[in-house]
Amino acid sequence: MKFSPLFLAVSAILSSTAVSANTVANTADNATNTTDAPTAKVVADSTETKALKDIEVIQVKGSYFNGYKVDNANGALRGNISLLETAQSVTVIPATVINEQLATTLGEVLVNDASLTAGSKQRNREVFSLRGFELSSSNGYLRDGHQHWSHYQQPIETLESIEVIKGPSSILYGQSGPGGLVNMVTKKPTTNSIFNLGLDVDQEGSSRLTLDAGGAITEDESLRYRANLVKQDVTYQREYQNGEQRERERFLGALVVDYDINDDLLVRFHYDKTNDKAGLDTGAWLDDDGNVIGDDKTIRDMSWAFTDITVENYGVDASYIINDAWQVKFGYNEQTFERQRFESAAKKPSDFVEGDSYTSKPYDRFDDWQFTTSFIDFTGEFELAGVEHTLLVGANYLDYYYGQLKVKGESFEYSAGQVEPPRPDISYTTDDSLYTSEYDYYGIYIQDLITINQKWQVMIGGRYDKQSKTGADNESLLPKAGVLYHPSENATFYASYSEGFEPQSSETINDDEDLNYGMEIDAMTSKQYELGAKWQLLDDRLLLTTAIFDITKSGVLVTEYNEDDSYRTSQVGEQRHKGFEVAAQGAVTDKLFVMASMMNLDATYENDEEYTGMTPIDAPEWSASLWSRYELTENLAINAGAFYEGERFANQDNTVVKDAYTRIDVGATYKIALQNTDINLRFNVQNLLDTDYLAGGGTSNVTVGDGISYRLAVQVAF
């Protein structure tokens, strides 16, 4: 069913927010504010410190609308270190903003940081670039500090914040790209009882039902839990050529349990499972002028094409306070990712115009990824030679396995207006030739934040990293250094240098259909120089940051496709990205809150005969984002946002340009308190001006931005 715009507009006064309870947990492993209890701020969680039974829990009544500004990012330096003591650009997107925007995908959250740009969304997954470099599914994402396989749409409902760590971070996390990392911080168990139910719908008939519950299991509060359940059904605006709209079904279940074994030892167990099935949409096709061929809503895939994903994560984390100065943390996680992808695999012909026929090459494919990660960190604070040291010594490990089964069907021709061909009678289960790929790597790292005096700090570190893989063994030794100057207690200027390392999947190009089959390739390396400044203003309620960066990546692989469907992969020398960022986050006044950012980027290939001077796909020169909230009353607030992307190239030859655009979003939140129950109502309008725009992707897989859409939500907190 559909809801008319008029009905939803009239319903604005009854609209909702899925804002969770505002529970603020001051923990040593996660010093960000969680927003999980609308009426209370809980100080002193036991997560990495003493057991809660020895700590007084204080509940403070405060503003319902808070939580824009975050002072710490645990993922940046693997410890509870202030952003003002971090010689690196880091953005933390808190749950308050995630919930106000009714975000259901990672892309809807990351739009709040202008340094991130979206790539193609084909095959029900999201791709992002950070500072112009694409984030890899295998090493571009973390969850609570664990390397996380991210080849699917992440379960946003389990997160309390997202940390965007910019620049090479291989010293602490191993293989990672030059743009940086995205660390997803999950919700943790609480001592106070929470039980939140939420429902949101849109004008297409999509719905999402959520449950977020937590609290103490035992009377002494030493055993606590946090649980999330999500059932989502999505109907998209784009349609298959037989008139059916694309649909998606998703289920999520997650549980985290904390147990204080004694005053010094905490153990955390976690488990989550995601089932996500959706019709395929590999994106729209562009002509040489950067315009969509045919209707913006047309899907070239057949309606029977789909992807079906099942992801499970389970593991344990522990922290032990050795003494007043030293602490040890341990983490272990196993992730299994199984996916069936039944493709119609439409191929865009050169010079294609609407009405022409095109070839589809269907296949049924099964992918099995298995990620096992672990780490151990020793952290200590001590004084030596008259200066203070915050020392981290640790190691991490990854075991990777991938298996694939694939069966191809017969190709067929199709053109608009024809009857859709039936789904081929093929199944991956008949493939008796399993393709596999395996590797493991480990790293040992050390980092020391040296406080010379109140004004000067120095950060130095290094890492040894080794990958073991048949035909692709690699090892590296990486340094990192930074200097911080604090002219006052609420300001920091810093300079830093860091390096990154990414082994290739093999030592040669091993695709026998590639025109450069057999060519030797080297590992990719990167280095970054960064200058930055951070200021806490307006009684420390507003954080301003700025950074200038210069990143060079060597050994980049680029695949170029020819008109006859042949392709050639080349190692195009260097890729250099220079630019600057400016951001503001927090309270401007007692009623006005903002999260704003802007980036200027100069991204080019260098030292290559074919690509020198070219700009990578989806690397705009200018990008900006703004999300704001203004409190009209204690219970009523309005939101307004603007998201700008400058011109971007849609192909490697830089001949096809996607136009710049600005998307305007608005929303409103109203809170009703009924005895012991809080009811939160929210109404959001995305793309208020119904702007036509193209998001990420190239000439044969571009994402077409949705037109104006409405979201209505209600959340009840018991």
Tab-separated table of C-alpha atoms in Angstrom, residues 495-642:
chain	number	residue	atom	x	y	z
A	495	ALA	CA	51.143	17.627	12.659
A	496	SER	CA	51.331	13.921	11.843
A	497	TYR	CA	52.796	11.369	9.457
A	498	SER	CA	51.433	7.860	8.857
A	499	GLU	CA	51.756	4.989	6.409
A	500	GLY	CA	49.503	2.228	5.119
A	501	PHE	CA	49.956	-1.154	3.472
A	502	GLU	CA	47.592	-3.244	1.302
A	503	PRO	CA	48.800	-6.525	-0.206
A	504	GLN	CA	47.306	-7.437	-3.567
A	505	SER	CA	45.154	-10.546	-3.825
A	506	SER	CA	47.937	-12.223	-5.812
A	507	GLU	CA	51.446	-11.557	-7.091
A	508	THR	CA	50.227	-11.537	-10.709
A	509	ILE	CA	46.992	-10.757	-12.549
A	510	ASN	CA	45.420	-14.212	-12.499
A	511	ASP	CA	42.229	-13.575	-14.491
A	512	ASP	CA	42.865	-15.423	-17.774
A	513	GLU	CA	40.315	-13.207	-19.556
A	514	ASP	CA	42.236	-10.053	-18.641
A	515	LEU	CA	44.376	-8.673	-21.470
A	516	ASN	CA	47.231	-8.283	-18.956
A	517	TYR	CA	46.926	-11.852	-17.652
A	518	GLY	CA	50.158	-12.950	-15.941
A	519	MET	CA	51.511	-9.447	-15.360
A	520	GLU	CA	53.390	-9.122	-12.060
A	521	ILE	CA	51.917	-6.666	-9.555
A	522	ASP	CA	53.307	-5.117	-6.374
A	523	ALA	CA	51.667	-4.466	-3.016
A	524	MET	CA	49.955	-1.103	-2.554
A	525	THR	CA	51.516	1.332	-0.082
A	526	SER	CA	50.448	4.754	1.109
A	527	LYS	CA	51.705	7.669	3.176
A	528	GLN	CA	50.028	10.773	4.558
A	529	TYR	CA	51.130	14.141	5.884
A	530	GLU	CA	48.473	15.990	7.869
A	531	LEU	CA	48.270	19.361	9.643
A	532	GLY	CA	45.248	20.155	11.764
A	533	ALA	CA	43.636	22.137	14.529
A	534	LYS	CA	40.812	21.507	17.003
A	535	TRP	CA	38.967	23.990	19.219
A	536	GLN	CA	36.381	23.559	21.960
A	537	LEU	CA	34.178	26.675	21.979
A	538	LEU	CA	31.108	28.012	23.775
A	539	ASP	CA	31.897	26.461	27.156
A	540	ASP	CA	33.169	23.298	25.395
A	541	ARG	CA	29.770	22.659	23.800
A	542	LEU	CA	30.948	23.141	20.201
A	543	LEU	CA	33.902	21.369	18.564
A	544	LEU	CA	35.539	22.983	15.527
A	545	THR	CA	38.126	21.029	13.533
A	546	THR	CA	40.170	21.615	10.410
A	547	ALA	CA	42.794	19.541	8.624
A	548	ILE	CA	45.062	19.788	5.595
A	549	PHE	CA	46.169	16.453	4.141
A	550	ASP	CA	48.443	15.098	1.422
A	551	ILE	CA	48.109	11.360	0.676
A	552	THR	CA	50.050	9.326	-1.870
A	553	LYS	CA	49.075	5.769	-2.759
A	554	SER	CA	51.374	3.628	-4.916
A	555	GLY	CA	50.604	0.442	-6.821
A	556	VAL	CA	46.945	1.206	-7.688
A	557	LEU	CA	45.097	-1.295	-9.915
A	558	VAL	CA	42.604	0.056	-12.453
A	559	THR	CA	40.454	-2.085	-14.771
A	560	GLU	CA	39.275	-0.487	-18.013
A	561	TYR	CA	36.558	-2.107	-20.146
A	562	ASN	CA	36.527	-1.911	-23.954
A	563	GLU	CA	33.542	-1.743	-26.282
A	564	ASP	CA	33.944	-5.433	-27.212
A	565	ASP	CA	33.593	-6.417	-23.503
A	566	SER	CA	37.318	-7.137	-23.217
A	567	TYR	CA	39.146	-5.537	-20.297
A	568	ARG	CA	42.649	-4.712	-19.145
A	569	THR	CA	43.921	-4.259	-15.578
A	570	SER	CA	46.896	-1.954	-15.093
A	571	GLN	CA	48.948	-0.926	-12.080
A	572	VAL	CA	48.793	2.809	-12.673
A	573	GLY	CA	51.655	4.075	-10.583
A	574	GLU	CA	50.603	6.630	-7.977
A	575	GLN	CA	47.364	8.197	-6.855
A	576	ARG	CA	47.759	11.510	-4.995
A	577	HIS	CA	44.965	13.171	-3.040
A	578	LYS	CA	45.448	16.602	-1.474
A	579	GLY	CA	42.869	18.740	0.254
A	580	PHE	CA	41.461	20.287	3.387
A	581	GLU	CA	38.469	19.725	5.667
A	582	VAL	CA	36.513	21.957	8.040
A	583	ALA	CA	33.877	20.698	10.494
A	584	ALA	CA	31.711	21.896	13.392
A	585	GLN	CA	29.780	19.697	15.797
A	586	GLY	CA	27.779	20.503	18.923
A	587	ALA	CA	25.613	23.246	20.419
A	588	VAL	CA	25.678	26.748	18.941
A	589	THR	CA	23.103	27.993	21.465
A	590	ASP	CA	20.945	26.340	24.098
A	591	LYS	CA	18.431	25.570	21.348
A	592	LEU	CA	20.465	25.213	18.135
A	593	PHE	CA	22.643	22.141	17.443
A	594	VAL	CA	24.667	21.458	14.300
A	595	MET	CA	26.787	18.822	12.621
A	596	ALA	CA	28.476	20.394	9.598
A	597	SER	CA	31.481	19.613	7.412
A	598	MET	CA	33.117	20.603	4.136
A	599	MET	CA	35.935	19.094	2.078
A	600	ASN	CA	38.008	20.319	-0.842
A	601	LEU	CA	39.788	17.517	-2.714
A	602	ASP	CA	42.355	17.473	-5.506
A	603	ALA	CA	42.639	13.795	-6.526
A	604	THR	CA	44.737	12.676	-9.507
A	605	TYR	CA	46.711	9.763	-10.883
A	606	GLU	CA	50.444	10.359	-11.319
A	607	ASN	CA	53.429	8.641	-12.945
A	608	ASP	CA	51.391	6.687	-15.485
A	609	GLU	CA	51.395	7.129	-19.246
A	610	GLU	CA	47.663	6.499	-19.642
A	611	TYR	CA	46.108	8.021	-16.520
A	612	THR	CA	48.405	10.855	-15.393
A	613	GLY	CA	46.272	13.902	-14.597
A	614	MET	CA	43.028	11.903	-14.502
A	615	THR	CA	40.712	11.986	-11.470
A	616	PRO	CA	39.261	8.793	-9.934
A	617	ILE	CA	35.543	8.099	-10.270
A	618	ASP	CA	33.346	9.729	-7.589
A	619	ALA	CA	36.013	12.077	-6.207
A	620	PRO	CA	34.374	15.555	-6.225
A	621	GLU	CA	36.439	18.691	-5.800
A	622	TRP	CA	33.914	20.090	-3.299
A	623	SER	CA	31.500	18.379	-0.940
A	624	ALA	CA	29.626	19.596	2.134
A	625	SER	CA	27.019	18.436	4.642
A	626	LEU	CA	24.862	20.087	7.290
A	627	TRP	CA	22.386	18.621	9.751
A	628	SER	CA	20.832	20.846	12.404
A	629	ARG	CA	18.201	20.811	15.111
A	630	TYR	CA	16.368	23.730	16.685
A	631	GLU	CA	14.360	23.211	19.876
A	632	LEU	CA	11.102	25.149	19.753
A	633	THR	CA	10.034	23.866	23.165
A	634	GLU	CA	11.293	21.300	25.653
A	635	ASN	CA	9.408	18.581	23.767
A	636	LEU	CA	9.304	19.859	20.171
A	637	ALA	CA	12.236	20.254	17.800
A	638	ILE	CA	12.679	20.716	14.064
A	639	ASN	CA	15.535	19.519	11.838
A	640	ALA	CA	16.974	20.788	8.582
A	641	GLY	CA	19.805	19.367	6.506
A	642	ALA	CA	21.631	20.099	3.261
